[in-house]
Backbone as XML, in Angstrom:
<?xml version="1.0"?>
<chain id="A" units="angstrom">
  <residue number="1" name="MET">
    <atom name="N" x="20.862" y="12.048" z="-23.487"/>
    <atom name="CA" x="20.448" y="12.741" z="-22.315"/>
    <atom name="C" x="19.462" y="11.647" z="-22.679"/>
  </residue>
  <residue number="2" name="SER">
    <atom name="N" x="18.609" y="11.748" z="-23.911"/>
    <atom name="CA" x="17.130" y="11.220" z="-23.858"/>
    <atom name="C" x="16.973" y="9.953" z="-23.034"/>
  </residue>
  <residue number="3" name="THR">
    <atom name="N" x="18.121" y="9.071" z="-22.975"/>
    <atom name="CA" x="17.900" y="7.431" z="-22.336"/>
    <atom name="C" x="17.630" y="7.840" z="-20.756"/>
  </residue>
  <residue number="4" name="ILE">
    <atom name="N" x="18.666" y="8.989" z="-20.334"/>
    <atom name="CA" x="18.156" y="9.714" z="-19.026"/>
    <atom name="C" x="16.408" y="9.826" z="-19.203"/>
  </residue>
  <residue number="5" name="VAL">
    <atom name="N" x="15.881" y="10.727" z="-19.836"/>
    <atom name="CA" x="14.752" y="11.010" z="-19.712"/>
    <atom name="C" x="13.770" y="10.174" z="-19.322"/>
  </residue>
  <residue number="6" name="CYS">
    <atom name="N" x="14.064" y="9.154" z="-20.431"/>
    <atom name="CA" x="13.105" y="8.072" z="-20.633"/>
    <atom name="C" x="13.485" y="7.342" z="-19.521"/>
  </residue>
  <residue number="7" name="THR">
    <atom name="N" x="14.719" y="6.957" z="-19.013"/>
    <atom name="CA" x="14.275" y="6.506" z="-17.811"/>
    <atom name="C" x="14.028" y="6.736" z="-16.599"/>
  </residue>
  <residue number="8" name="ALA">
    <atom name="N" x="14.146" y="8.506" z="-16.790"/>
    <atom name="CA" x="13.471" y="9.233" z="-15.555"/>
    <atom name="C" x="11.994" y="8.991" z="-15.136"/>
  </residue>
  <residue number="9" name="ALA">
    <atom name="N" x="11.507" y="9.313" z="-16.877"/>
    <atom name="CA" x="9.574" y="8.903" z="-16.549"/>
    <atom name="C" x="9.407" y="7.852" z="-16.392"/>
  </residue>
  <residue number="10" name="ALA">
    <atom name="N" x="10.116" y="6.828" z="-17.145"/>
    <atom name="CA" x="9.818" y="5.179" z="-16.344"/>
    <atom name="C" x="9.813" y="5.171" z="-14.354"/>
  </residue>
  <residue number="11" name="ILE">
    <atom name="N" x="11.019" y="5.672" z="-14.533"/>
    <atom name="CA" x="10.822" y="5.253" z="-12.885"/>
    <atom name="C" x="9.799" y="6.301" z="-12.081"/>
  </residue>
  <residue number="12" name="ALA">
    <atom name="N" x="9.472" y="7.622" z="-12.796"/>
    <atom name="CA" x="8.549" y="9.081" z="-12.150"/>
    <atom name="C" x="6.983" y="7.172" z="-12.398"/>
  </residue>
  <residue number="13" name="ASP">
    <atom name="N" x="6.654" y="6.975" z="-13.283"/>
    <atom name="CA" x="5.419" y="6.569" z="-13.975"/>
    <atom name="C" x="5.705" y="5.351" z="-12.662"/>
  </residue>
  <residue number="14" name="GLU">
    <atom name="N" x="6.413" y="4.436" z="-12.699"/>
    <atom name="CA" x="6.720" y="3.243" z="-11.632"/>
    <atom name="C" x="6.237" y="3.743" z="-10.253"/>
  </residue>
  <residue number="15" name="ALA">
    <atom name="N" x="6.684" y="4.824" z="-10.123"/>
    <atom name="CA" x="6.793" y="5.620" z="-8.725"/>
    <atom name="C" x="4.907" y="6.044" z="-8.657"/>
  </residue>
  <residue number="16" name="ILE">
    <atom name="N" x="4.280" y="6.846" z="-9.296"/>
    <atom name="CA" x="2.883" y="7.048" z="-9.144"/>
    <atom name="C" x="2.165" y="5.878" z="-9.157"/>
  </residue>
  <residue number="17" name="GLY">
    <atom name="N" x="2.221" y="4.495" z="-9.817"/>
    <atom name="CA" x="1.815" y="3.428" z="-9.609"/>
    <atom name="C" x="1.983" y="2.743" z="-8.242"/>
  </residue>
  <residue number="18" name="THR">
    <atom name="N" x="3.103" y="3.140" z="-7.865"/>
    <atom name="CA" x="3.106" y="2.886" z="-6.062"/>
    <atom name="C" x="2.504" y="3.086" z="-5.554"/>
  </residue>
  <residue number="19" name="ILE">
    <atom name="N" x="2.402" y="4.810" z="-5.624"/>
    <atom name="CA" x="1.443" y="5.669" z="-4.677"/>
    <atom name="C" x="0.005" y="5.425" z="-4.869"/>
  </residue>
  <residue number="20" name="ALA">
    <atom name="N" x="-0.354" y="5.304" z="-6.392"/>
    <atom name="CA" x="-1.535" y="4.308" z="-6.399"/>
    <atom name="C" x="-2.126" y="3.368" z="-5.684"/>
  </residue>
  <residue number="21" name="PHE">
    <atom name="N" x="-0.705" y="2.119" z="-5.702"/>
    <atom name="CA" x="-1.335" y="1.384" z="-4.430"/>
    <atom name="C" x="-1.827" y="1.842" z="-3.644"/>
  </residue>
  <residue number="22" name="GLY">
    <atom name="N" x="-0.904" y="2.592" z="-2.531"/>
    <atom name="CA" x="-0.342" y="2.519" z="-1.189"/>
    <atom name="C" x="-2.022" y="3.861" z="-1.395"/>
  </residue>
  <residue number="23" name="GLN">
    <atom name="N" x="-2.861" y="4.509" z="-2.035"/>
    <atom name="CA" x="-4.054" y="4.867" z="-1.889"/>
    <atom name="C" x="-5.068" y="3.518" z="-1.628"/>
  </residue>
  <residue number="24" name="GLU">
    <atom name="N" x="-5.208" y="2.942" z="-2.893"/>
    <atom name="CA" x="-6.036" y="1.993" z="-2.472"/>
    <atom name="C" x="-5.949" y="1.439" z="-1.309"/>
  </residue>
  <residue number="25" name="HIS">
    <atom name="N" x="-5.035" y="0.888" z="-1.330"/>
    <atom name="CA" x="-4.650" y="-0.055" z="0.688"/>
    <atom name="C" x="-5.118" y="1.363" z="1.636"/>
  </residue>
  <residue number="26" name="SER">
    <atom name="N" x="-5.147" y="2.480" z="1.437"/>
    <atom name="CA" x="-4.955" y="2.916" z="2.525"/>
    <atom name="C" x="-6.969" y="2.978" z="2.402"/>
  </residue>
  <residue number="27" name="THR">
    <atom name="N" x="-7.774" y="3.328" z="1.531"/>
    <atom name="CA" x="-9.048" y="2.768" z="1.282"/>
    <atom name="C" x="-9.366" y="1.848" z="1.673"/>
  </residue>
  <residue number="28" name="TRP">
    <atom name="N" x="-8.866" y="0.780" z="1.332"/>
    <atom name="CA" x="-9.885" y="-0.610" z="2.101"/>
    <atom name="C" x="-9.479" y="-0.541" z="3.386"/>
  </residue>
  <residue number="29" name="LEU">
    <atom name="N" x="-8.825" y="-0.232" z="4.016"/>
    <atom name="CA" x="-7.848" y="-0.318" z="5.315"/>
    <atom name="C" x="-8.743" y="0.952" z="6.042"/>
  </residue>
  <residue number="30" name="SER">
    <atom name="N" x="-9.316" y="2.270" z="5.591"/>
    <atom name="CA" x="-10.383" y="2.882" z="6.159"/>
    <atom name="C" x="-11.954" y="2.066" z="6.481"/>
  </residue>
  <residue number="31" name="ALA">
    <atom name="N" x="-12.462" y="1.272" z="5.214"/>
    <atom name="CA" x="-13.673" y="0.406" z="5.150"/>
    <atom name="C" x="-13.412" y="-0.255" z="6.352"/>
  </residue>
  <residue number="32" name="LEU">
    <atom name="N" x="-12.097" y="-0.821" z="6.402"/>
    <atom name="CA" x="-12.223" y="-2.323" z="7.198"/>
    <atom name="C" x="-12.437" y="-1.668" z="9.001"/>
  </residue>
  <residue number="33" name="MET">
    <atom name="N" x="-12.074" y="-0.491" z="8.910"/>
    <atom name="CA" x="-11.734" y="0.036" z="10.283"/>
    <atom name="C" x="-13.739" y="0.711" z="10.753"/>
  </residue>
  <residue number="34" name="VAL">
    <atom name="N" x="-14.126" y="0.948" z="9.560"/>
    <atom name="CA" x="-15.224" y="1.201" z="9.386"/>
    <atom name="C" x="-16.489" y="-0.055" z="9.774"/>
  </residue>
  <residue number="35" name="ALA">
    <atom name="N" x="-15.908" y="-1.029" z="9.311"/>
    <atom name="CA" x="-17.371" y="-2.087" z="9.414"/>
    <atom name="C" x="-16.203" y="-2.490" z="10.800"/>
  </residue>
  <residue number="36" name="ILE">
    <atom name="N" x="-15.359" y="-2.724" z="11.000"/>
    <atom name="CA" x="-14.839" y="-3.271" z="12.632"/>
    <atom name="C" x="-16.057" y="-2.482" z="13.908"/>
  </residue>
  <residue number="37" name="ARG">
    <atom name="N" x="-15.447" y="-0.606" z="13.439"/>
    <atom name="CA" x="-16.573" y="-0.324" z="14.630"/>
    <atom name="C" x="-17.589" y="-0.332" z="14.345"/>
  </residue>
  <residue number="38" name="LEU">
    <atom name="N" x="-18.055" y="-0.232" z="13.290"/>
    <atom name="CA" x="-19.801" y="-0.981" z="13.145"/>
    <atom name="C" x="-20.462" y="-2.209" z="13.922"/>
  </residue>
  <residue number="39" name="ASP">
    <atom name="N" x="-19.781" y="-3.257" z="13.454"/>
    <atom name="CA" x="-19.449" y="-4.423" z="14.333"/>
    <atom name="C" x="-19.581" y="-4.633" z="15.428"/>
  </residue>
  <residue number="40" name="ALA">
    <atom name="N" x="-18.465" y="-3.476" z="16.216"/>
    <atom name="CA" x="-18.170" y="-3.609" z="17.766"/>
    <atom name="C" x="-19.705" y="-2.792" z="18.153"/>
  </residue>
  <residue number="41" name="GLU">
    <atom name="N" x="-20.340" y="-1.994" z="17.558"/>
    <atom name="CA" x="-21.839" y="-1.283" z="17.372"/>
    <atom name="C" x="-22.857" y="-2.293" z="17.105"/>
  </residue>
  <residue number="42" name="HIS">
    <atom name="N" x="-23.081" y="-2.653" z="16.116"/>
    <atom name="CA" x="-24.305" y="-3.663" z="15.891"/>
    <atom name="C" x="-24.241" y="-4.728" z="16.176"/>
  </residue>
  <residue number="43" name="ASN">
    <atom name="N" x="-23.373" y="-5.644" z="16.431"/>
    <atom name="CA" x="-23.133" y="-7.031" z="16.020"/>
    <atom name="C" x="-22.036" y="-7.805" z="17.408"/>
  </residue>
  <residue number="44" name="GLN">
    <atom name="N" x="-21.919" y="-6.733" z="18.314"/>
    <atom name="CA" x="-21.764" y="-7.300" z="19.279"/>
    <atom name="C" x="-20.085" y="-7.591" z="19.299"/>
  </residue>
  <residue number="45" name="GLY">
    <atom name="N" x="-19.411" y="-7.224" z="18.237"/>
    <atom name="CA" x="-18.014" y="-7.371" z="17.957"/>
    <atom name="C" x="-18.075" y="-8.920" z="17.525"/>
  </residue>
  <residue number="46" name="ARG">
    <atom name="N" x="-18.866" y="-9.873" z="16.811"/>
    <atom name="CA" x="-18.762" y="-11.354" z="16.587"/>
    <atom name="C" x="-18.039" y="-11.353" z="15.492"/>
  </residue>
  <residue number="47" name="ARG">
    <atom name="N" x="-17.498" y="-10.259" z="14.477"/>
    <atom name="CA" x="-16.540" y="-10.398" z="13.499"/>
    <atom name="C" x="-15.477" y="-9.517" z="13.746"/>
  </residue>
  <residue number="48" name="VAL">
    <atom name="N" x="-15.282" y="-9.178" z="14.849"/>
    <atom name="CA" x="-13.982" y="-8.150" z="15.265"/>
    <atom name="C" x="-12.766" y="-9.367" z="14.683"/>
  </residue>
  <residue number="49" name="ALA">
    <atom name="N" x="-12.521" y="-10.001" z="15.674"/>
    <atom name="CA" x="-11.186" y="-10.745" z="14.911"/>
    <atom name="C" x="-10.994" y="-10.952" z="13.845"/>
  </residue>
  <residue number="50" name="ASP">
    <atom name="N" x="-11.901" y="-11.466" z="13.081"/>
    <atom name="CA" x="-11.434" y="-11.710" z="11.816"/>
    <atom name="C" x="-11.277" y="-10.315" z="11.039"/>
  </residue>
  <residue number="51" name="LEU">
    <atom name="N" x="-12.134" y="-9.165" z="10.987"/>
    <atom name="CA" x="-11.698" y="-8.274" z="10.312"/>
    <atom name="C" x="-10.728" y="-7.496" z="10.593"/>
  </residue>
  <residue number="52" name="ALA">
    <atom name="N" x="-10.137" y="-7.777" z="12.188"/>
    <atom name="CA" x="-8.530" y="-7.130" z="12.887"/>
    <atom name="C" x="-7.508" y="-8.172" z="11.923"/>
  </residue>
  <residue number="53" name="THR">
    <atom name="N" x="-7.957" y="-9.195" z="11.628"/>
    <atom name="CA" x="-6.625" y="-10.011" z="10.903"/>
    <atom name="C" x="-6.916" y="-9.521" z="9.704"/>
  </residue>
  <residue number="54" name="LEU">
    <atom name="N" x="-7.676" y="-9.450" z="8.571"/>
    <atom name="CA" x="-7.813" y="-9.148" z="7.373"/>
    <atom name="C" x="-6.918" y="-7.861" z="7.332"/>
  </residue>
  <residue number="55" name="GLY">
    <atom name="N" x="-7.338" y="-6.551" z="8.409"/>
    <atom name="CA" x="-6.786" y="-5.707" z="8.382"/>
    <atom name="C" x="-5.172" y="-5.827" z="8.190"/>
  </residue>
  <residue number="56" name="HIS">
    <atom name="N" x="-4.861" y="-7.029" z="9.602"/>
    <atom name="CA" x="-3.504" y="-7.228" z="9.379"/>
    <atom name="C" x="-2.473" y="-7.542" z="8.467"/>
  </residue>
  <residue number="57" name="TYR">
    <atom name="N" x="-3.293" y="-8.390" z="7.776"/>
    <atom name="CA" x="-2.734" y="-9.017" z="6.398"/>
    <atom name="C" x="-2.545" y="-7.873" z="5.514"/>
  </residue>
  <residue number="58" name="LEU">
    <atom name="N" x="-4.105" y="-7.327" z="5.403"/>
    <atom name="CA" x="-3.565" y="-5.808" z="4.399"/>
    <atom name="C" x="-2.648" y="-4.754" z="4.619"/>
  </residue>
  <residue number="59" name="ALA">
    <atom name="N" x="-2.271" y="-4.229" z="6.305"/>
    <atom name="CA" x="-1.359" y="-3.605" z="6.462"/>
    <atom name="C" x="-0.154" y="-4.038" z="6.204"/>
  </residue>
  <residue number="60" name="SER">
    <atom name="N" x="0.188" y="-5.548" z="6.829"/>
    <atom name="CA" x="1.793" y="-5.708" z="6.436"/>
    <atom name="C" x="1.756" y="-6.022" z="4.478"/>
  </residue>
  <residue number="61" name="ASP">
    <atom name="N" x="0.897" y="-6.698" z="3.991"/>
    <atom name="CA" x="1.194" y="-6.574" z="2.468"/>
    <atom name="C" x="1.363" y="-5.166" z="1.876"/>
  </residue>
  <residue number="62" name="CYS">
    <atom name="N" x="0.364" y="-4.419" z="2.406"/>
    <atom name="CA" x="1.242" y="-3.404" z="2.002"/>
    <atom name="C" x="2.387" y="-2.459" z="2.226"/>
  </residue>
  <residue number="63" name="ALA">
    <atom name="N" x="2.854" y="-2.852" z="3.423"/>
    <atom name="CA" x="3.731" y="-2.305" z="3.925"/>
    <atom name="C" x="5.383" y="-2.766" z="3.089"/>
  </residue>
  <residue number="64" name="ASN">
    <atom name="N" x="4.790" y="-4.250" z="2.898"/>
    <atom name="CA" x="6.245" y="-5.147" z="2.379"/>
    <atom name="C" x="6.315" y="-5.078" z="0.988"/>
  </residue>
  <residue number="65" name="TYR">
    <atom name="N" x="5.200" y="-4.153" z="-0.068"/>
    <atom name="CA" x="5.196" y="-3.905" z="-1.256"/>
    <atom name="C" x="6.065" y="-2.552" z="-1.517"/>
  </residue>
  <residue number="66" name="LEU">
    <atom name="N" x="5.606" y="-2.007" z="-0.286"/>
    <atom name="CA" x="5.950" y="-0.112" z="-0.305"/>
    <atom name="C" x="7.526" y="-0.025" z="-0.270"/>
  </residue>
  <residue number="67" name="ASP">
    <atom name="N" x="8.151" y="-0.843" z="0.952"/>
    <atom name="CA" x="9.261" y="-1.157" z="1.469"/>
    <atom name="C" x="10.277" y="-1.437" z="-0.116"/>
  </residue>
  <residue number="68" name="THR">
    <atom name="N" x="9.413" y="-2.453" z="-0.413"/>
    <atom name="CA" x="10.199" y="-3.155" z="-2.192"/>
    <atom name="C" x="10.489" y="-2.033" z="-2.991"/>
  </residue>
  <residue number="69" name="GLN">
    <atom name="N" x="9.539" y="-1.932" z="-2.804"/>
    <atom name="CA" x="9.168" y="-1.259" z="-4.518"/>
    <atom name="C" x="10.472" y="0.385" z="-3.953"/>
  </residue>
  <residue number="70" name="SER">
    <atom name="N" x="9.766" y="1.052" z="-2.928"/>
    <atom name="CA" x="10.959" y="1.961" z="-2.393"/>
    <atom name="C" x="12.897" y="1.926" z="-2.363"/>
  </residue>
  <residue number="71" name="SER">
    <atom name="N" x="13.066" y="0.378" z="-2.219"/>
    <atom name="CA" x="14.170" y="0.037" z="-2.570"/>
    <atom name="C" x="14.804" y="-0.200" z="-3.841"/>
  </residue>
  <residue number="72" name="ASP">
    <atom name="N" x="13.636" y="-0.221" z="-4.803"/>
    <atom name="CA" x="13.705" y="-0.713" z="-5.993"/>
    <atom name="C" x="14.166" y="0.837" z="-6.802"/>
  </residue>
  <residue number="73" name="LEU">
    <atom name="N" x="13.179" y="1.547" z="-6.456"/>
    <atom name="CA" x="13.280" y="3.044" z="-7.251"/>
    <atom name="C" x="14.063" y="3.890" z="-6.506"/>
  </residue>
  <residue number="74" name="ARG">
    <atom name="N" x="14.737" y="3.807" z="-5.591"/>
    <atom name="CA" x="15.817" y="4.218" z="-5.262"/>
    <atom name="C" x="17.536" y="3.590" z="-5.646"/>
  </residue>
  <residue number="75" name="ARG">
    <atom name="N" x="17.139" y="1.957" z="-6.295"/>
    <atom name="CA" x="18.391" y="1.608" z="-6.849"/>
    <atom name="C" x="18.400" y="2.035" z="-8.725"/>
  </residue>
  <residue number="76" name="GLU">
    <atom name="N" x="16.898" y="2.366" z="-9.125"/>
    <atom name="CA" x="16.683" y="2.790" z="-10.308"/>
    <atom name="C" x="17.205" y="4.620" z="-10.495"/>
  </residue>
  <residue number="77" name="LEU">
    <atom name="N" x="16.697" y="5.027" z="-9.684"/>
    <atom name="CA" x="17.550" y="6.466" z="-9.737"/>
    <atom name="C" x="18.764" y="6.616" z="-9.580"/>
  </residue>
  <residue number="78" name="GLU">
    <atom name="N" x="18.775" y="6.019" z="-8.550"/>
    <atom name="CA" x="21.063" y="6.174" z="-8.769"/>
    <atom name="C" x="21.619" y="5.432" z="-10.178"/>
  </residue>
  <residue number="79" name="ALA">
    <atom name="N" x="20.800" y="4.846" z="-10.743"/>
    <atom name="CA" x="21.833" y="4.050" z="-11.655"/>
    <atom name="C" x="21.362" y="4.782" z="-12.672"/>
  </residue>
  <residue number="80" name="ALA">
    <atom name="N" x="20.152" y="5.342" z="-13.343"/>
    <atom name="CA" x="19.757" y="6.754" z="-13.505"/>
    <atom name="C" x="20.619" y="8.288" z="-13.787"/>
  </residue>
  <residue number="81" name="GLY">
    <atom name="N" x="21.314" y="8.210" z="-12.368"/>
    <atom name="CA" x="22.020" y="9.217" z="-12.003"/>
    <atom name="C" x="22.067" y="10.667" z="-11.652"/>
  </residue>
  <residue number="82" name="GLY">
    <atom name="N" x="20.562" y="9.783" z="-11.125"/>
    <atom name="CA" x="20.348" y="11.062" z="-10.098"/>
    <atom name="C" x="20.348" y="10.820" z="-8.278"/>
  </residue>
  <residue number="83" name="GLU">
    <atom name="N" x="19.415" y="11.286" z="-7.720"/>
    <atom name="CA" x="19.913" y="11.104" z="-6.213"/>
    <atom name="C" x="18.902" y="10.489" z="-5.372"/>
  </residue>
  <residue number="84" name="ALA">
    <atom name="N" x="19.070" y="9.866" z="-4.747"/>
    <atom name="CA" x="17.794" y="8.509" z="-4.358"/>
    <atom name="C" x="17.873" y="9.219" z="-2.358"/>
  </residue>
</chain>
């Protein structure tokens, strides 16, 4: 039982880390959207394409990481005897 508890605690800790990663990326994307809006308003949109490319990279990176983590966490949870 204690092995399962330790495993469950490790899985929960990993899940919390994954959520923190998602929160951080969301904050970055929010700041980037503000930068795009301000560039469009005050700089005639000269940097919009570059900023949008950065946003695409950040969003894709985050989506790929979260997809991988989700699969890994499900697999670990099932191996520990839990439901996914």
